[in-house]
Each structure stands twice: as C-alpha cells, then as structure tokens.
Amino acid sequence: MAKFKLEDGTEVEAFTAEEVEAKVNEQVSGLKSKVDELLGESKSAKDKARELAELQAKAEEDRLKEKQEFKTLFEREQEAKRELAEKYETYRSQVEKKDIELALGEVVSTATKDNSRAKALKKLLSDHAKYGDEGVFYELGGVPVDAKKLLDTYKADYPFLFDGVDSSGGGAKGGNGGAVTKKPSDYTEAERVALYREDPQKFKEIFN
C-alpha cells in the first residue's frame, strides 16, 4: 500500500491493483468457506437459502464499499498530483521570467544608460530571449546568437536607442563621401526625442 500526503497534510493510502485483487480473492475464499459451513449445518432449506442470500448481499455490499473507497483514494491521489504539477509549472515560469529579465537588464546596460532608451531596447530584445537547459539565450530568425550579435543588429536599425550613436542613422555614406542627410519628415517620433536630448542645436537646425 502506497502512502502520500495531500496539501493540507492529510495522509492517505492508495491500494495497488495487486493488493485490491488479493483482498477480493481473500473475501471470496472466506465467502466460500462460510457457504460450505452453512450448507453443512442441519438447518431447513428455507433457512439456509435465506442466510445464503443475506451472506451474498453482505459480501456484495462490502465489495462495492471497498471499490468506492479505492476509487476515492485514487481520485484524491490524482488531484494531489495535478495540484503539485500546476504549482511546479507556475514556479518554473516565474523563475524563467526573472532570469530573462535579469539577463536582458545586463545586456541593455552595455548599450545605454538612459532609462527611456533602456526600456524601449529591452522590450525589443525580449522577443528574442529564450530559456533552455543552459539558461537564457537569444535567437534571430530562429538561429541562436550571442548578446553582442543581437545588439549589433538593433544598433543598425535603431541607432537612437544606443548611447554615443548619431540619431540620423548608421553612418551610411553618399556618393560624394558625405553622410546621408535625412529630411525632417524621415524622422520618427522616437528619433526626434533622442535627437533633442543628444543635440538640441542640431534639432533646431533640422526642425526650425
């Protein structure tokens, strides 16, 4: 018989299939002995028939009762296992989320010290953060990459989220060797804000 505790501390026992079968066989054997004993007594056929019927009814009642008890114990055991599995899954999910948050915080801190930029960059990188047997890792298009590769990719597309990078883009050169000039309408709202913070004078020149 297996023993286990439910969440409220209640200790219950669960019969194995072999134990239930042995118990049933034991009852059947006892019933047969009782029938043989009854048939050997000098009683009228009517009395014997009545007692046999009572004995059979009692045996059936005991069997059903034991079967129901076994079913109840089994169901309680399964429910306890489900609750334990759900709690484990919730805990595991919380741990993974926390580890990913910490890892992203460390990566973003190498790119910018500005809280607004860090928040925006962290949100972008979070779509690529995964959790595996070795901990947190990153993917780009389903391909594992290191944190530096991930940052470099976003640095090219979102330069205004990185400290010390010109908001106008990734330094592309024109045909005459000069930096490509962006028109005011080419700037996104985030780029305008970043430019205003980094270079107010340049912001005035472009938008005034």
PDB file of C-alpha atoms in Angstrom:
ATOM      1  CA  MET A   1       0.000   0.000   0.000  1.00  0.00           C
ATOM      2  CA  ALA A   2       1.422   3.358  -1.041  1.00  0.00           C
ATOM      3  CA  LYS A   3       1.235   6.335   1.302  1.00  0.00           C
ATOM      4  CA  PHE A   4       1.303  10.023   0.378  1.00  0.00           C
ATOM      5  CA  LYS A   5       0.298  13.360   1.871  1.00  0.00           C
ATOM      6  CA  LEU A   6      -2.184  15.836   0.446  1.00  0.00           C
ATOM      7  CA  GLU A   7      -1.525  19.562   0.552  1.00  0.00           C
ATOM      8  CA  ASP A   8      -3.474  20.012   3.803  1.00  0.00           C
ATOM      9  CA  GLY A   9      -1.197  17.451   5.477  1.00  0.00           C
ATOM     10  CA  THR A  10      -3.721  14.639   5.409  1.00  0.00           C
ATOM     11  CA  GLU A  11      -2.037  11.279   4.943  1.00  0.00           C
ATOM     12  CA  VAL A  12      -3.849   8.819   2.704  1.00  0.00           C
ATOM     13  CA  GLU A  13      -3.122   5.357   1.440  1.00  0.00           C
ATOM     14  CA  ALA A  14      -3.666   4.011  -2.046  1.00  0.00           C
ATOM     15  CA  PHE A  15      -4.020   0.295  -2.752  1.00  0.00           C
ATOM     16  CA  THR A  16      -2.168  -1.113  -5.717  1.00  0.00           C
ATOM     17  CA  ALA A  17      -4.065  -3.191  -8.268  1.00  0.00           C
ATOM     18  CA  GLU A  18      -2.359  -6.344  -6.917  1.00  0.00           C
ATOM     19  CA  GLU A  19      -3.403  -5.539  -3.358  1.00  0.00           C
ATOM     20  CA  VAL A  20      -7.022  -4.978  -4.388  1.00  0.00           C
ATOM     21  CA  GLU A  21      -7.089  -8.281  -6.289  1.00  0.00           C
ATOM     22  CA  ALA A  22      -5.590 -10.143  -3.314  1.00  0.00           C
ATOM     23  CA  LYS A  23      -8.146  -8.601  -0.979  1.00  0.00           C
ATOM     24  CA  VAL A  24     -11.011  -9.598  -3.255  1.00  0.00           C
ATOM     25  CA  ASN A  25      -9.657 -13.160  -3.510  1.00  0.00           C
ATOM     26  CA  GLU A  26      -9.410 -13.301   0.262  1.00  0.00           C
ATOM     27  CA  GLN A  27     -13.028 -12.245   0.622  1.00  0.00           C
ATOM     28  CA  VAL A  28     -14.171 -14.739  -1.999  1.00  0.00           C
ATOM     29  CA  SER A  29     -12.294 -17.508  -0.219  1.00  0.00           C
ATOM     30  CA  GLY A  30     -13.866 -16.552   3.094  1.00  0.00           C
ATOM     31  CA  LEU A  31     -17.295 -16.453   1.497  1.00  0.00           C
ATOM     32  CA  LYS A  32     -16.870 -19.956   0.093  1.00  0.00           C
ATOM     33  CA  SER A  33     -15.852 -21.271   3.490  1.00  0.00           C
ATOM     34  CA  LYS A  34     -18.880 -19.653   5.084  1.00  0.00           C
ATOM     35  CA  VAL A  35     -21.173 -21.173   2.450  1.00  0.00           C
ATOM     36  CA  ASP A  36     -19.690 -24.640   2.982  1.00  0.00           C
ATOM     37  CA  GLU A  37     -20.118 -24.255   6.731  1.00  0.00           C
ATOM     38  CA  LEU A  38     -23.709 -23.133   6.318  1.00  0.00           C
ATOM     39  CA  LEU A  39     -24.587 -25.986   3.967  1.00  0.00           C
ATOM     40  CA  GLY A  40     -23.169 -28.494   6.429  1.00  0.00           C
ATOM     41  CA  GLU A  41     -25.389 -27.348   9.272  1.00  0.00           C
ATOM     42  CA  SER A  42     -28.669 -29.119   9.977  1.00  0.00           C
ATOM     43  CA  LYS A  43     -30.998 -26.312   9.013  1.00  0.00           C
ATOM     44  CA  SER A  44     -34.036 -26.227   6.807  1.00  0.00           C
ATOM     45  CA  ALA A  45     -33.590 -25.461   3.149  1.00  0.00           C
ATOM     46  CA  LYS A  46     -35.546 -22.243   3.642  1.00  0.00           C
ATOM     47  CA  ASP A  47     -33.301 -21.021   6.450  1.00  0.00           C
ATOM     48  CA  LYS A  48     -30.180 -21.936   4.501  1.00  0.00           C
ATOM     49  CA  ALA A  49     -31.457 -20.125   1.418  1.00  0.00           C
ATOM     50  CA  ARG A  50     -32.250 -17.019   3.454  1.00  0.00           C
ATOM     51  CA  GLU A  51     -28.881 -16.965   5.179  1.00  0.00           C
ATOM     52  CA  LEU A  52     -27.083 -17.602   1.883  1.00  0.00           C
ATOM     53  CA  ALA A  53     -28.931 -14.655   0.325  1.00  0.00           C
ATOM     54  CA  GLU A  54     -28.034 -12.414   3.277  1.00  0.00           C
ATOM     55  CA  LEU A  55     -24.428 -13.548   3.118  1.00  0.00           C
ATOM     56  CA  GLN A  56     -24.251 -12.858  -0.607  1.00  0.00           C
ATOM     57  CA  ALA A  57     -25.822  -9.404  -0.183  1.00  0.00           C
ATOM     58  CA  LYS A  58     -23.365  -8.550   2.612  1.00  0.00           C
ATOM     59  CA  ALA A  59     -20.428  -9.693   0.510  1.00  0.00           C
ATOM     60  CA  GLU A  60     -21.597  -7.575  -2.434  1.00  0.00           C
ATOM     61  CA  GLU A  61     -22.095  -4.554  -0.166  1.00  0.00           C
ATOM     62  CA  ASP A  62     -18.573  -4.916   1.248  1.00  0.00           C
ATOM     63  CA  ARG A  63     -17.114  -5.307  -2.230  1.00  0.00           C
ATOM     64  CA  LEU A  64     -18.827  -2.178  -3.539  1.00  0.00           C
ATOM     65  CA  LYS A  65     -17.825  -0.203  -0.465  1.00  0.00           C
ATOM     66  CA  GLU A  66     -14.191  -1.184  -0.803  1.00  0.00           C
ATOM     67  CA  LYS A  67     -14.248  -0.467  -4.517  1.00  0.00           C
ATOM     68  CA  GLN A  68     -15.671   3.008  -3.882  1.00  0.00           C
ATOM     69  CA  GLU A  69     -13.064   3.706  -1.192  1.00  0.00           C
ATOM     70  CA  PHE A  70     -10.299   2.671  -3.566  1.00  0.00           C
ATOM     71  CA  LYS A  71     -11.751   4.907  -6.290  1.00  0.00           C
ATOM     72  CA  THR A  72     -11.960   7.857  -3.888  1.00  0.00           C
ATOM     73  CA  LEU A  73      -8.361   7.399  -2.765  1.00  0.00           C
ATOM     74  CA  PHE A  74      -7.197   7.096  -6.356  1.00  0.00           C
ATOM     75  CA  GLU A  75      -9.028  10.291  -7.364  1.00  0.00           C
ATOM     76  CA  ARG A  76      -7.584  12.190  -4.397  1.00  0.00           C
ATOM     77  CA  GLU A  77      -4.113  10.976  -5.300  1.00  0.00           C
ATOM     78  CA  GLN A  78      -4.530  12.135  -8.909  1.00  0.00           C
ATOM     79  CA  GLU A  79      -5.855  15.524  -7.795  1.00  0.00           C
ATOM     80  CA  ALA A  80      -2.870  15.971  -5.456  1.00  0.00           C
ATOM     81  CA  LYS A  81      -0.512  15.172  -8.342  1.00  0.00           C
ATOM     82  CA  ARG A  82      -2.277  17.683 -10.606  1.00  0.00           C
ATOM     83  CA  GLU A  83      -2.027  20.417  -7.971  1.00  0.00           C
ATOM     84  CA  LEU A  84       1.667  19.690  -7.469  1.00  0.00           C
ATOM     85  CA  ALA A  85       2.307  19.785 -11.236  1.00  0.00           C
ATOM     86  CA  GLU A  86       0.476  23.113 -11.580  1.00  0.00           C
ATOM     87  CA  LYS A  87       2.441  24.670  -8.722  1.00  0.00           C
ATOM     88  CA  TYR A  88       5.713  23.441 -10.191  1.00  0.00           C
ATOM     89  CA  GLU A  89       4.844  24.855 -13.613  1.00  0.00           C
ATOM     90  CA  THR A  90       3.918  28.234 -12.096  1.00  0.00           C
ATOM     91  CA  TYR A  91       7.149  28.338 -10.090  1.00  0.00           C
ATOM     92  CA  ARG A  92       9.246  27.321 -13.110  1.00  0.00           C
ATOM     93  CA  SER A  93       7.621  30.025 -15.237  1.00  0.00           C
ATOM     94  CA  GLN A  94       8.319  32.676 -12.601  1.00  0.00           C
ATOM     95  CA  VAL A  95      11.970  31.640 -12.312  1.00  0.00           C
ATOM     96  CA  GLU A  96      12.449  31.713 -16.092  1.00  0.00           C
ATOM     97  CA  LYS A  97      10.809  35.135 -16.375  1.00  0.00           C
ATOM     98  CA  LYS A  98      13.002  36.539 -13.614  1.00  0.00           C
ATOM     99  CA  ASP A  99      16.190  35.127 -15.161  1.00  0.00           C
ATOM    100  CA  ILE A 100      15.275  36.563 -18.569  1.00  0.00           C
ATOM    101  CA  GLU A 101      14.586  39.983 -17.028  1.00  0.00           C
ATOM    102  CA  LEU A 102      17.963  39.986 -15.286  1.00  0.00           C
ATOM    103  CA  ALA A 103      19.817  38.840 -18.405  1.00  0.00           C
ATOM    104  CA  LEU A 104      18.144  41.488 -20.579  1.00  0.00           C
ATOM    105  CA  GLY A 105      18.932  44.152 -17.993  1.00  0.00           C
ATOM    106  CA  GLU A 106      22.635  43.271 -18.130  1.00  0.00           C
ATOM    107  CA  VAL A 107      22.689  43.282 -21.947  1.00  0.00           C
ATOM    108  CA  VAL A 108      20.850  46.601 -22.252  1.00  0.00           C
ATOM    109  CA  SER A 109      23.111  48.236 -19.646  1.00  0.00           C
ATOM    110  CA  THR A 110      26.042  47.815 -22.063  1.00  0.00           C
ATOM    111  CA  ALA A 111      24.163  49.749 -24.756  1.00  0.00           C
ATOM    112  CA  THR A 112      22.699  52.722 -22.921  1.00  0.00           C
ATOM    113  CA  LYS A 113      22.483  54.355 -19.520  1.00  0.00           C
ATOM    114  CA  ASP A 114      19.319  56.259 -20.384  1.00  0.00           C
ATOM    115  CA  ASN A 115      16.258  54.768 -18.698  1.00  0.00           C
ATOM    116  CA  SER A 116      13.845  55.544 -21.549  1.00  0.00           C
ATOM    117  CA  ARG A 117      16.131  54.041 -24.153  1.00  0.00           C
ATOM    118  CA  ALA A 118      16.882  51.056 -21.974  1.00  0.00           C
ATOM    119  CA  LYS A 119      13.182  50.350 -21.520  1.00  0.00           C
ATOM    120  CA  ALA A 120      12.481  50.533 -25.258  1.00  0.00           C
ATOM    121  CA  LEU A 121      15.531  48.435 -26.171  1.00  0.00           C
ATOM    122  CA  LYS A 122      14.710  45.865 -23.545  1.00  0.00           C
ATOM    123  CA  LYS A 123      11.229  45.466 -24.974  1.00  0.00           C
ATOM    124  CA  LEU A 124      12.655  44.870 -28.447  1.00  0.00           C
ATOM    125  CA  LEU A 125      15.198  42.321 -27.236  1.00  0.00           C
ATOM    126  CA  SER A 126      12.659  40.433 -25.119  1.00  0.00           C
ATOM    127  CA  ASP A 127      11.095  38.960 -28.267  1.00  0.00           C
ATOM    128  CA  HIS A 128      14.384  37.158 -28.915  1.00  0.00           C
ATOM    129  CA  ALA A 129      15.112  35.973 -25.375  1.00  0.00           C
ATOM    130  CA  LYS A 130      14.521  32.266 -24.768  1.00  0.00           C
ATOM    131  CA  TYR A 131      15.079  29.901 -21.881  1.00  0.00           C
ATOM    132  CA  GLY A 132      16.698  26.474 -22.181  1.00  0.00           C
ATOM    133  CA  ASP A 133      18.615  23.886 -20.191  1.00  0.00           C
ATOM    134  CA  GLU A 134      21.650  26.169 -20.036  1.00  0.00           C
ATOM    135  CA  GLY A 135      19.661  29.246 -19.072  1.00  0.00           C
ATOM    136  CA  VAL A 136      18.857  32.366 -21.109  1.00  0.00           C
ATOM    137  CA  PHE A 137      19.846  32.522 -24.774  1.00  0.00           C
ATOM    138  CA  TYR A 138      18.874  34.608 -27.807  1.00  0.00           C
ATOM    139  CA  GLU A 139      17.585  33.873 -31.300  1.00  0.00           C
ATOM    140  CA  LEU A 140      17.356  35.857 -34.515  1.00  0.00           C
ATOM    141  CA  GLY A 141      15.100  34.316 -37.122  1.00  0.00           C
ATOM    142  CA  GLY A 142      15.201  31.038 -35.217  1.00  0.00           C
ATOM    143  CA  VAL A 143      19.012  30.990 -35.191  1.00  0.00           C
ATOM    144  CA  PRO A 144      20.840  31.177 -31.809  1.00  0.00           C
ATOM    145  CA  VAL A 145      23.048  34.277 -31.486  1.00  0.00           C
ATOM    146  CA  ASP A 146      25.048  35.856 -28.687  1.00  0.00           C
ATOM    147  CA  ALA A 147      24.075  39.109 -26.990  1.00  0.00           C
ATOM    148  CA  LYS A 148      26.604  41.164 -28.959  1.00  0.00           C
ATOM    149  CA  LYS A 149      25.232  39.991 -32.296  1.00  0.00           C
ATOM    150  CA  LEU A 150      21.714  40.808 -31.147  1.00  0.00           C
ATOM    151  CA  LEU A 151      22.741  44.305 -30.036  1.00  0.00           C
ATOM    152  CA  ASP A 152      24.632  44.977 -33.265  1.00  0.00           C
ATOM    153  CA  THR A 153      21.541  44.081 -35.275  1.00  0.00           C
ATOM    154  CA  TYR A 154      19.354  46.507 -33.379  1.00  0.00           C
ATOM    155  CA  LYS A 155      22.072  49.137 -33.328  1.00  0.00           C
ATOM    156  CA  ALA A 156      21.941  49.218 -37.121  1.00  0.00           C
ATOM    157  CA  ASP A 157      18.138  49.518 -37.204  1.00  0.00           C
ATOM    158  CA  TYR A 158      17.577  51.647 -34.083  1.00  0.00           C
ATOM    159  CA  PRO A 159      20.735  53.719 -33.532  1.00  0.00           C
ATOM    160  CA  PHE A 160      18.871  56.323 -31.482  1.00  0.00           C
ATOM    161  CA  LEU A 161      18.423  53.745 -28.689  1.00  0.00           C
ATOM    162  CA  PHE A 162      22.180  53.486 -28.131  1.00  0.00           C
ATOM    163  CA  ASP A 163      24.429  55.938 -26.313  1.00  0.00           C
ATOM    164  CA  GLY A 164      27.001  57.773 -28.427  1.00  0.00           C
ATOM    165  CA  VAL A 165      25.366  56.941 -31.771  1.00  0.00           C
ATOM    166  CA  ASP A 166      24.170  59.675 -34.145  1.00  0.00           C
ATOM    167  CA  SER A 167      20.385  59.645 -34.384  1.00  0.00           C
ATOM    168  CA  SER A 168      20.445  60.152 -38.112  1.00  0.00           C
ATOM    169  CA  GLY A 169      21.365  56.518 -38.754  1.00  0.00           C
ATOM    170  CA  GLY A 170      24.188  54.080 -39.141  1.00  0.00           C
ATOM    171  CA  GLY A 171      26.694  56.361 -40.791  1.00  0.00           C
ATOM    172  CA  ALA A 172      25.934  55.429 -44.391  1.00  0.00           C
ATOM    173  CA  LYS A 173      27.919  57.358 -46.978  1.00  0.00           C
ATOM    174  CA  GLY A 174      26.630  59.107 -50.052  1.00  0.00           C
ATOM    175  CA  GLY A 175      28.200  59.171 -53.493  1.00  0.00           C
ATOM    176  CA  ASN A 176      30.402  62.181 -52.604  1.00  0.00           C
ATOM    177  CA  GLY A 177      31.609  60.688 -49.322  1.00  0.00           C
ATOM    178  CA  GLY A 178      29.324  62.726 -47.046  1.00  0.00           C
ATOM    179  CA  ALA A 179      26.811  61.354 -44.550  1.00  0.00           C
ATOM    180  CA  VAL A 180      23.313  60.865 -45.912  1.00  0.00           C
ATOM    181  CA  THR A 181      21.089  63.742 -44.807  1.00  0.00           C
ATOM    182  CA  LYS A 182      17.644  62.876 -43.527  1.00  0.00           C
ATOM    183  CA  LYS A 183      14.695  65.112 -44.159  1.00  0.00           C
ATOM    184  CA  PRO A 184      12.561  66.210 -41.178  1.00  0.00           C
ATOM    185  CA  SER A 185       9.723  64.002 -42.413  1.00  0.00           C
ATOM    186  CA  ASP A 186      12.030  60.957 -42.320  1.00  0.00           C
ATOM    187  CA  TYR A 187      12.426  61.114 -38.544  1.00  0.00           C
ATOM    188  CA  THR A 188      10.216  59.011 -36.293  1.00  0.00           C
ATOM    189  CA  GLU A 189       8.863  60.449 -33.073  1.00  0.00           C
ATOM    190  CA  ALA A 190      11.388  58.437 -31.054  1.00  0.00           C
ATOM    191  CA  GLU A 191      14.255  59.714 -33.229  1.00  0.00           C
ATOM    192  CA  ARG A 192      13.126  63.299 -32.747  1.00  0.00           C
ATOM    193  CA  VAL A 193      13.089  62.859 -28.978  1.00  0.00           C
ATOM    194  CA  ALA A 194      16.506  61.196 -28.983  1.00  0.00           C
ATOM    195  CA  LEU A 195      17.984  63.935 -31.182  1.00  0.00           C
ATOM    196  CA  TYR A 196      16.532  66.669 -28.998  1.00  0.00           C
ATOM    197  CA  ARG A 197      18.183  65.094 -25.938  1.00  0.00           C
ATOM    198  CA  GLU A 198      21.553  64.468 -27.576  1.00  0.00           C
ATOM    199  CA  ASP A 199      21.962  67.541 -29.758  1.00  0.00           C
ATOM    200  CA  PRO A 200      19.431  70.352 -29.149  1.00  0.00           C
ATOM    201  CA  GLN A 201      21.276  72.634 -31.582  1.00  0.00           C
ATOM    202  CA  LYS A 202      21.055  70.123 -34.424  1.00  0.00           C
ATOM    203  CA  PHE A 203      17.408  69.539 -33.557  1.00  0.00           C
ATOM    204  CA  LYS A 204      16.691  73.245 -34.013  1.00  0.00           C
ATOM    205  CA  GLU A 205      18.573  73.343 -37.311  1.00  0.00           C
ATOM    206  CA  ILE A 206      16.527  70.481 -38.726  1.00  0.00           C
ATOM    207  CA  PHE A 207      13.056  71.217 -37.402  1.00  0.00           C
ATOM    208  CA  ASN A 208      13.009  75.030 -37.139  1.00  0.00           C
TER     209      ASN A 208
END
